[in-house]
Amino acid sequence: MSAPTDRSRRLDVVVVGAGFGGLYALHRLRGLGLSVQVYEAGSGVGGTWFWNRYPGARCDVESLEYSYSFSPELEQEWDWSERYAPQPEILRYINHVADRFDLGRNIQFDTRVTAAVFDETLGRWRVTTDQGDDVSARFCVMATGCLSAATTPDLQSLRSFRGDWYHTGQWPHEGVDFSGQRVGVVGTGSSGIQSIPVIAQQASHLVVFQRTPNFSLPARNEPLAPDTQAEVKAGYRSLRDAARNSFSAIAVSAPTELALQVEPAERRRRYEAAWARGGLMSMTTTFRDLILDKAANDTAAEFIRSKIREIVVDPDVARVLTPTDHPFATKRPCLDTGYFETFNRDNVTLVDLRQTPITEIVPTGILTTDGVHELDTIVFATGFDAMTGPLLRVDIRGRGDRPLSDKWSAGPRTYLGIATAGFPNLFIVTGPGSPSVLSNMVIAIEQHVDWIADCLSFLAANGFDAIEATVEAEDAWVDHVNQLANATLFPRANSWYMGANVPGKPRVFLPYVGGFPQYCSTCDDVAADGYRGFRLAPGPAAGDG
Ligand code: NA7
């Protein structure tokens, strides 16, 4: 599918990444008649779904919603097999989209963009890659994803390990056979919680190394009945409209009641119903103040804790698995299939790293303060340098050759999560300061890409060559994003939302928490107001002076 490129071309747009964001950006921007080149580090399309091939990987937004909405024909022709599609099926879907819209001819695979430098004289981006490409583009669209910069603990001693080790976010394409092996999984976020039950069924013994116990909800995944799917497809437009009008861009009704307004027995009944329905939204939308009021949150948190105690037979193991150090949903809640039940198996051991931290990796396994856990294979489900990592791993330089990493040294600064002052004609798809990871990513991506495409059309129609966020608009946006976050319980958790999972990363709440509809209407107003908060310029991008 990969197309060779002239390595020193002049382009209208370079798009970095061929996941959901990059593919849709290519489709829309090429449709405007622009010359577009996509560079993708992987050997195929899919982004997150290309790399995260670990056992049990699946989406935790329902597939009928976690899919493109831009093409009614595509919606109708694709059939999902399960409520939550497994990774291979999502990857097949993305490949289908790439083929259907003939996207491959403008994508160069196995190519990592190493630098994007803005040339102020020419008003163009110079983009270079690890394959020797050196192209010039008027616009640069970073569709690098929010969770694509994998982090493995900085353990020098890992090199000494005699077995194999893997990161869930960089899983080998040929898969891993754990049969008969002693396996250690480090990390109990979504990737750990999805993979642990599957690995436990294969491995001779599984040791789970847990630093922070997590809230996890049952997925209740099931095959999608043809009737259900047909019904959704018959009303797809209204489902999509409902999604766009909901806080998380997922079609659920907004809760109206406060948790403590309801009698305890009734509250418990509702939590039980949500638990039985399964899914993230069932529980998070039970009451409207769960993420705002600690006392309200405690009721949901305590309900989930009671479920862990019910499921896990050994009370000591249950206690270690019970989250108590952060409010429910202030870390991304996980969806699981048999996660807590897995700890009732004879071949599974839980290690509490709070009590017995990892000291080092030794040739035969993992050494904690309690001794060596002998292992054949280690799986690091240790997460990502979220949201900023994928951008800062590219050497992006704006006006005055200033690196983005320097500008963002105290945390990301964007206007609308889509642009950053001093970096003209650079767009970020679902960047920090946008709803992104707090919403249905595919719908959030479409909204950003549509906004960018409309913006480029506006510039062309009005004789502008350049657009750049003003410092004032950016400052006001950053303040607004922080104010919204500080009114919630989110800052109370050491989460990747807060950048707290990466040593040395500034502690700043990364996504926009005002809700998808409010965000979209702000973006629409900005555009309708002649791109308020941006400076538009004819010819090479105009500077501050
Ligand atoms: P997460 O959610 O960041 O989870 C990573 C897990 O790894 C988490 O339990 C971490 O504990 C643990 N971790 C990270 N570093 C270490 C070290 N050094 N030692 C021990 N344990 C460690 O990543 P996922 O891949 O599971 O999920 C990412 C998102 O993908 C998810 O939220 C969904 O949106 C989809 P911690 O909690 O930091 O103490």
PDB file of N, CA, C and O in Angstrom, residues 16 19-21 47-48 52 66 142-151 383-391 393 417 428-442 444-445 448 496-497 501-502 505 510-512:
ATOM      1  N   VAL A  16       1.295  13.886  10.051  1.00  0.00           N
ATOM      2  CA  VAL A  16       2.145  12.929  10.756  1.00  0.00           C
ATOM      3  C   VAL A  16       1.240  11.917  11.467  1.00  0.00           C
ATOM      4  O   VAL A  16       0.480  12.272  12.369  1.00  0.00           O
ATOM      5  N   GLY A  19      -3.149   6.937  11.905  1.00  0.00           N
ATOM      6  CA  GLY A  19      -4.206   6.310  12.700  1.00  0.00           C
ATOM      7  C   GLY A  19      -5.539   6.907  12.283  1.00  0.00           C
ATOM      8  O   GLY A  19      -5.672   7.472  11.179  1.00  0.00           O
ATOM      9  N   PHE A  20      -6.522   6.802  13.163  1.00  0.00           N
ATOM     10  CA  PHE A  20      -7.842   7.353  12.834  1.00  0.00           C
ATOM     11  C   PHE A  20      -7.731   8.820  12.422  1.00  0.00           C
ATOM     12  O   PHE A  20      -8.391   9.259  11.488  1.00  0.00           O
ATOM     13  N   GLY A  21      -6.892   9.595  13.131  1.00  0.00           N
ATOM     14  CA  GLY A  21      -6.779  11.023  12.864  1.00  0.00           C
ATOM     15  C   GLY A  21      -6.122  11.325  11.533  1.00  0.00           C
ATOM     16  O   GLY A  21      -6.636  12.087  10.722  1.00  0.00           O
ATOM     17  N   GLY A  47      -2.432   3.271  13.747  1.00  0.00           N
ATOM     18  CA  GLY A  47      -1.997   3.974  14.964  1.00  0.00           C
ATOM     19  C   GLY A  47      -2.096   3.081  16.195  1.00  0.00           C
ATOM     20  O   GLY A  47      -1.522   1.990  16.243  1.00  0.00           O
ATOM     21  N   THR A  48      -2.819   3.552  17.190  1.00  0.00           N
ATOM     22  CA  THR A  48      -3.037   2.801  18.431  1.00  0.00           C
ATOM     23  C   THR A  48      -3.361   1.335  18.151  1.00  0.00           C
ATOM     24  O   THR A  48      -2.842   0.434  18.809  1.00  0.00           O
ATOM     25  N   ASN A  52      -0.993  -1.695  19.532  1.00  0.00           N
ATOM     26  CA  ASN A  52      -1.460  -2.353  20.765  1.00  0.00           C
ATOM     27  C   ASN A  52      -2.113  -3.694  20.449  1.00  0.00           C
ATOM     28  O   ASN A  52      -3.332  -3.821  20.454  1.00  0.00           O
ATOM     29  N   TYR A  66     -17.661   3.768  18.211  1.00  0.00           N
ATOM     30  CA  TYR A  66     -16.223   3.997  18.018  1.00  0.00           C
ATOM     31  C   TYR A  66     -15.892   3.655  16.564  1.00  0.00           C
ATOM     32  O   TYR A  66     -15.241   2.660  16.256  1.00  0.00           O
ATOM     33  N   MET A 142      -0.308  17.424  13.010  1.00  0.00           N
ATOM     34  CA  MET A 142       0.215  16.378  13.890  1.00  0.00           C
ATOM     35  C   MET A 142      -0.948  15.483  14.317  1.00  0.00           C
ATOM     36  O   MET A 142      -1.757  15.849  15.178  1.00  0.00           O
ATOM     37  N   ALA A 143      -1.030  14.326  13.682  1.00  0.00           N
ATOM     38  CA  ALA A 143      -2.078  13.356  14.022  1.00  0.00           C
ATOM     39  C   ALA A 143      -1.384  12.176  14.698  1.00  0.00           C
ATOM     40  O   ALA A 143      -1.521  11.022  14.294  1.00  0.00           O
ATOM     41  N   THR A 144      -0.619  12.504  15.724  1.00  0.00           N
ATOM     42  CA  THR A 144       0.283  11.530  16.339  1.00  0.00           C
ATOM     43  C   THR A 144      -0.364  10.757  17.486  1.00  0.00           C
ATOM     44  O   THR A 144       0.293   9.924  18.105  1.00  0.00           O
ATOM     45  N   GLY A 145      -1.640  11.063  17.770  1.00  0.00           N
ATOM     46  CA  GLY A 145      -2.341  10.295  18.794  1.00  0.00           C
ATOM     47  C   GLY A 145      -2.027  10.776  20.197  1.00  0.00           C
ATOM     48  O   GLY A 145      -1.057  11.510  20.429  1.00  0.00           O
ATOM     49  N   CYS A 146      -2.861  10.352  21.134  1.00  0.00           N
ATOM     50  CA  CYS A 146      -2.699  10.776  22.531  1.00  0.00           C
ATOM     51  C   CYS A 146      -1.913   9.756  23.336  1.00  0.00           C
ATOM     52  O   CYS A 146      -1.297  10.085  24.343  1.00  0.00           O
ATOM     53  N   LEU A 147      -1.979   8.497  22.923  1.00  0.00           N
ATOM     54  CA  LEU A 147      -1.364   7.420  23.711  1.00  0.00           C
ATOM     55  C   LEU A 147      -0.496   6.568  22.792  1.00  0.00           C
ATOM     56  O   LEU A 147      -0.798   5.400  22.529  1.00  0.00           O
ATOM     57  N   SER A 148       0.540   7.190  22.246  1.00  0.00           N
ATOM     58  CA  SER A 148       1.379   6.455  21.309  1.00  0.00           C
ATOM     59  C   SER A 148       2.854   6.463  21.706  1.00  0.00           C
ATOM     60  O   SER A 148       3.661   5.803  21.062  1.00  0.00           O
ATOM     61  N   ALA A 149       3.191   7.226  22.749  1.00  0.00           N
ATOM     62  CA  ALA A 149       4.592   7.249  23.196  1.00  0.00           C
ATOM     63  C   ALA A 149       4.701   6.334  24.419  1.00  0.00           C
ATOM     64  O   ALA A 149       4.448   6.748  25.556  1.00  0.00           O
ATOM     65  N   ALA A 150       5.037   5.072  24.169  1.00  0.00           N
ATOM     66  CA  ALA A 150       5.055   4.066  25.240  1.00  0.00           C
ATOM     67  C   ALA A 150       6.159   4.370  26.250  1.00  0.00           C
ATOM     68  O   ALA A 150       7.224   4.877  25.893  1.00  0.00           O
ATOM     69  N   THR A 151       5.893   4.059  27.526  1.00  0.00           N
ATOM     70  CA  THR A 151       6.917   4.250  28.562  1.00  0.00           C
ATOM     71  C   THR A 151       7.201   2.927  29.267  1.00  0.00           C
ATOM     72  O   THR A 151       6.296   2.256  29.739  1.00  0.00           O
ATOM     73  N   GLY A 383       2.056   1.827  30.322  1.00  0.00           N
ATOM     74  CA  GLY A 383       1.417   3.026  29.822  1.00  0.00           C
ATOM     75  C   GLY A 383       2.255   3.903  28.906  1.00  0.00           C
ATOM     76  O   GLY A 383       3.231   3.449  28.291  1.00  0.00           O
ATOM     77  N   PHE A 384       1.868   5.183  28.872  1.00  0.00           N
ATOM     78  CA  PHE A 384       2.349   6.093  27.835  1.00  0.00           C
ATOM     79  C   PHE A 384       2.667   7.475  28.409  1.00  0.00           C
ATOM     80  O   PHE A 384       2.082   7.881  29.412  1.00  0.00           O
ATOM     81  N   ASP A 385       3.544   8.166  27.737  1.00  0.00           N
ATOM     82  CA  ASP A 385       3.732   9.591  27.987  1.00  0.00           C
ATOM     83  C   ASP A 385       2.596  10.264  27.206  1.00  0.00           C
ATOM     84  O   ASP A 385       2.716  10.565  26.016  1.00  0.00           O
ATOM     85  N   ALA A 386       1.470  10.432  27.907  1.00  0.00           N
ATOM     86  CA  ALA A 386       0.213  10.743  27.213  1.00  0.00           C
ATOM     87  C   ALA A 386       0.146  12.175  26.698  1.00  0.00           C
ATOM     88  O   ALA A 386       0.650  13.106  27.330  1.00  0.00           O
ATOM     89  N   MET A 387      -0.445  12.327  25.592  1.00  0.00           N
ATOM     90  CA  MET A 387      -0.854  13.590  24.963  1.00  0.00           C
ATOM     91  C   MET A 387       0.294  14.480  24.514  1.00  0.00           C
ATOM     92  O   MET A 387       0.308  14.913  23.378  1.00  0.00           O
ATOM     93  N   THR A 388       1.235  14.776  25.412  1.00  0.00           N
ATOM     94  CA  THR A 388       2.349  15.626  24.980  1.00  0.00           C
ATOM     95  C   THR A 388       3.508  14.791  24.429  1.00  0.00           C
ATOM     96  O   THR A 388       4.230  15.246  23.541  1.00  0.00           O
ATOM     97  N   GLY A 389       3.668  13.554  24.960  1.00  0.00           N
ATOM     98  CA  GLY A 389       4.801  12.721  24.562  1.00  0.00           C
ATOM     99  C   GLY A 389       4.927  12.545  23.049  1.00  0.00           C
ATOM    100  O   GLY A 389       6.015  12.737  22.477  1.00  0.00           O
ATOM    101  N   PRO A 390       3.828  12.182  22.374  1.00  0.00           N
ATOM    102  CA  PRO A 390       3.942  11.948  20.926  1.00  0.00           C
ATOM    103  C   PRO A 390       4.371  13.199  20.159  1.00  0.00           C
ATOM    104  O   PRO A 390       4.997  13.103  19.102  1.00  0.00           O
ATOM    105  N   LEU A 391       4.052  14.386  20.693  1.00  0.00           N
ATOM    106  CA  LEU A 391       4.434  15.627  20.007  1.00  0.00           C
ATOM    107  C   LEU A 391       5.873  15.999  20.336  1.00  0.00           C
ATOM    108  O   LEU A 391       6.646  16.384  19.460  1.00  0.00           O
ATOM    109  N   ARG A 393       8.282  14.093  21.220  1.00  0.00           N
ATOM    110  CA  ARG A 393       9.305  13.173  20.700  1.00  0.00           C
ATOM    111  C   ARG A 393       9.724  13.532  19.269  1.00  0.00           C
ATOM    112  O   ARG A 393      10.648  12.953  18.717  1.00  0.00           O
ATOM    113  N   GLY A 417      -6.583  23.465  22.027  1.00  0.00           N
ATOM    114  CA  GLY A 417      -5.973  22.138  21.908  1.00  0.00           C
ATOM    115  C   GLY A 417      -5.614  21.793  20.483  1.00  0.00           C
ATOM    116  O   GLY A 417      -5.271  20.655  20.159  1.00  0.00           O
ATOM    117  N   ILE A 428      -2.757  20.485  15.653  1.00  0.00           N
ATOM    118  CA  ILE A 428      -2.649  19.260  16.451  1.00  0.00           C
ATOM    119  C   ILE A 428      -4.036  18.626  16.477  1.00  0.00           C
ATOM    120  O   ILE A 428      -5.015  19.290  16.818  1.00  0.00           O
ATOM    121  N   VAL A 429      -4.103  17.365  16.111  1.00  0.00           N
ATOM    122  CA  VAL A 429      -5.393  16.673  16.165  1.00  0.00           C
ATOM    123  C   VAL A 429      -5.559  16.099  17.576  1.00  0.00           C
ATOM    124  O   VAL A 429      -4.706  15.336  18.040  1.00  0.00           O
ATOM    125  N   THR A 430      -6.627  16.505  18.234  1.00  0.00           N
ATOM    126  CA  THR A 430      -6.943  16.102  19.616  1.00  0.00           C
ATOM    127  C   THR A 430      -5.768  16.333  20.573  1.00  0.00           C
ATOM    128  O   THR A 430      -5.369  15.453  21.330  1.00  0.00           O
ATOM    129  N   GLY A 431      -5.249  17.533  20.516  1.00  0.00           N
ATOM    130  CA  GLY A 431      -4.109  17.886  21.360  1.00  0.00           C
ATOM    131  C   GLY A 431      -4.522  18.210  22.789  1.00  0.00           C
ATOM    132  O   GLY A 431      -5.719  18.258  23.112  1.00  0.00           O
ATOM    133  N   PRO A 432      -3.514  18.439  23.660  1.00  0.00           N
ATOM    134  CA  PRO A 432      -3.806  18.820  25.031  1.00  0.00           C
ATOM    135  C   PRO A 432      -4.598  20.126  25.071  1.00  0.00           C
ATOM    136  O   PRO A 432      -4.269  21.071  24.361  1.00  0.00           O
ATOM    137  N   GLY A 433      -5.643  20.144  25.895  1.00  0.00           N
ATOM    138  CA  GLY A 433      -6.523  21.314  25.916  1.00  0.00           C
ATOM    139  C   GLY A 433      -7.763  21.103  25.079  1.00  0.00           C
ATOM    140  O   GLY A 433      -8.570  22.011  24.916  1.00  0.00           O
ATOM    141  N   SER A 434      -7.918  19.898  24.521  1.00  0.00           N
ATOM    142  CA  SER A 434      -9.161  19.552  23.806  1.00  0.00           C
ATOM    143  C   SER A 434      -9.766  18.323  24.500  1.00  0.00           C
ATOM    144  O   SER A 434      -9.084  17.629  25.261  1.00  0.00           O
ATOM    145  N   PRO A 435     -11.050  18.028  24.247  1.00  0.00           N
ATOM    146  CA  PRO A 435     -11.712  16.929  24.983  1.00  0.00           C
ATOM    147  C   PRO A 435     -11.044  15.572  24.778  1.00  0.00           C
ATOM    148  O   PRO A 435     -10.958  14.765  25.705  1.00  0.00           O
ATOM    149  N   SER A 436     -10.585  15.301  23.588  1.00  0.00           N
ATOM    150  CA  SER A 436      -9.756  14.136  23.271  1.00  0.00           C
ATOM    151  C   SER A 436     -10.072  12.910  24.119  1.00  0.00           C
ATOM    152  O   SER A 436     -11.131  12.302  23.990  1.00  0.00           O
ATOM    153  N   VAL A 437      -9.155  12.552  25.017  1.00  0.00           N
ATOM    154  CA  VAL A 437      -9.242  11.285  25.750  1.00  0.00           C
ATOM    155  C   VAL A 437     -10.420  11.208  26.714  1.00  0.00           C
ATOM    156  O   VAL A 437     -10.706  10.141  27.244  1.00  0.00           O
ATOM    157  N   LEU A 438     -11.091  12.345  26.943  1.00  0.00           N
ATOM    158  CA  LEU A 438     -12.292  12.278  27.789  1.00  0.00           C
ATOM    159  C   LEU A 438     -13.528  12.056  26.929  1.00  0.00           C
ATOM    160  O   LEU A 438     -14.648  12.135  27.414  1.00  0.00           O
ATOM    161  N   SER A 439     -13.312  11.827  25.645  1.00  0.00           N
ATOM    162  CA  SER A 439     -14.461  11.656  24.759  1.00  0.00           C
ATOM    163  C   SER A 439     -14.221  10.467  23.837  1.00  0.00           C
ATOM    164  O   SER A 439     -13.151   9.849  23.860  1.00  0.00           O
ATOM    165  N   ASN A 440     -15.221  10.154  23.057  1.00  0.00           N
ATOM    166  CA  ASN A 440     -15.087   9.142  22.017  1.00  0.00           C
ATOM    167  C   ASN A 440     -14.072   9.671  21.002  1.00  0.00           C
ATOM    168  O   ASN A 440     -14.331  10.628  20.269  1.00  0.00           O
ATOM    169  N   MET A 441     -12.901   9.047  20.976  1.00  0.00           N
ATOM    170  CA  MET A 441     -11.781   9.605  20.197  1.00  0.00           C
ATOM    171  C   MET A 441     -12.112   9.781  18.720  1.00  0.00           C
ATOM    172  O   MET A 441     -11.671  10.735  18.085  1.00  0.00           O
ATOM    173  N   VAL A 442     -12.876   8.858  18.160  1.00  0.00           N
ATOM    174  CA  VAL A 442     -13.100   8.946  16.708  1.00  0.00           C
ATOM    175  C   VAL A 442     -13.933  10.184  16.379  1.00  0.00           C
ATOM    176  O   VAL A 442     -13.657  10.909  15.410  1.00  0.00           O
ATOM    177  N   ALA A 444     -14.160  12.852  18.268  1.00  0.00           N
ATOM    178  CA  ALA A 444     -13.330  14.028  18.575  1.00  0.00           C
ATOM    179  C   ALA A 444     -12.364  14.307  17.426  1.00  0.00           C
ATOM    180  O   ALA A 444     -12.132  15.461  17.049  1.00  0.00           O
ATOM    181  N   ILE A 445     -11.816  13.252  16.858  1.00  0.00           N
ATOM    182  CA  ILE A 445     -10.902  13.394  15.718  1.00  0.00           C
ATOM    183  C   ILE A 445     -11.630  14.006  14.525  1.00  0.00           C
ATOM    184  O   ILE A 445     -11.136  14.935  13.878  1.00  0.00           O
ATOM    185  N   HIS A 448     -12.133  17.701  14.983  1.00  0.00           N
ATOM    186  CA  HIS A 448     -10.909  18.495  14.800  1.00  0.00           C
ATOM    187  C   HIS A 448     -10.520  18.588  13.325  1.00  0.00           C
ATOM    188  O   HIS A 448     -10.184  19.657  12.833  1.00  0.00           O
ATOM    189  N   TRP A 496      -2.312   9.657  34.330  1.00  0.00           N
ATOM    190  CA  TRP A 496      -1.673  10.162  33.117  1.00  0.00           C
ATOM    191  C   TRP A 496      -2.402  11.385  32.592  1.00  0.00           C
ATOM    192  O   TRP A 496      -1.837  12.182  31.854  1.00  0.00           O
ATOM    193  N   TYR A 497      -3.673  11.571  32.971  1.00  0.00           N
ATOM    194  CA  TYR A 497      -4.368  12.831  32.627  1.00  0.00           C
ATOM    195  C   TYR A 497      -3.599  14.017  33.193  1.00  0.00           C
ATOM    196  O   TYR A 497      -3.628  15.111  32.657  1.00  0.00           O
ATOM    197  N   ASN A 501       2.257  10.160  35.636  1.00  0.00           N
ATOM    198  CA  ASN A 501       2.847   8.820  35.484  1.00  0.00           C
ATOM    199  C   ASN A 501       4.255   8.856  34.898  1.00  0.00           C
ATOM    200  O   ASN A 501       4.909   7.823  34.801  1.00  0.00           O
ATOM    201  N   VAL A 502       4.694  10.035  34.490  1.00  0.00           N
ATOM    202  CA  VAL A 502       6.028  10.136  33.877  1.00  0.00           C
ATOM    203  C   VAL A 502       6.907  10.978  34.789  1.00  0.00           C
ATOM    204  O   VAL A 502       6.603  12.147  35.031  1.00  0.00           O
ATOM    205  N   LYS A 505       7.586  14.956  34.547  1.00  0.00           N
ATOM    206  CA  LYS A 505       6.639  15.645  33.665  1.00  0.00           C
ATOM    207  C   LYS A 505       5.843  16.666  34.488  1.00  0.00           C
ATOM    208  O   LYS A 505       5.435  16.353  35.620  1.00  0.00           O
ATOM    209  N   LEU A 510      -4.334  17.543  31.434  1.00  0.00           N
ATOM    210  CA  LEU A 510      -4.081  17.685  30.001  1.00  0.00           C
ATOM    211  C   LEU A 510      -5.339  17.895  29.135  1.00  0.00           C
ATOM    212  O   LEU A 510      -5.359  18.770  28.291  1.00  0.00           O
ATOM    213  N   PRO A 511      -6.391  17.086  29.319  1.00  0.00           N
ATOM    214  CA  PRO A 511      -7.533  17.311  28.420  1.00  0.00           C
ATOM    215  C   PRO A 511      -8.475  18.426  28.884  1.00  0.00           C
ATOM    216  O   PRO A 511      -8.350  18.931  29.998  1.00  0.00           O
ATOM    217  N   TYR A 512      -9.426  18.756  28.023  1.00  0.00           N
ATOM    218  CA  TYR A 512     -10.444  19.768  28.322  1.00  0.00           C
ATOM    219  C   TYR A 512     -11.651  19.067  28.916  1.00  0.00           C
ATOM    220  O   TYR A 512     -12.172  18.121  28.317  1.00  0.00           O
TER     221      TYR A 512
END
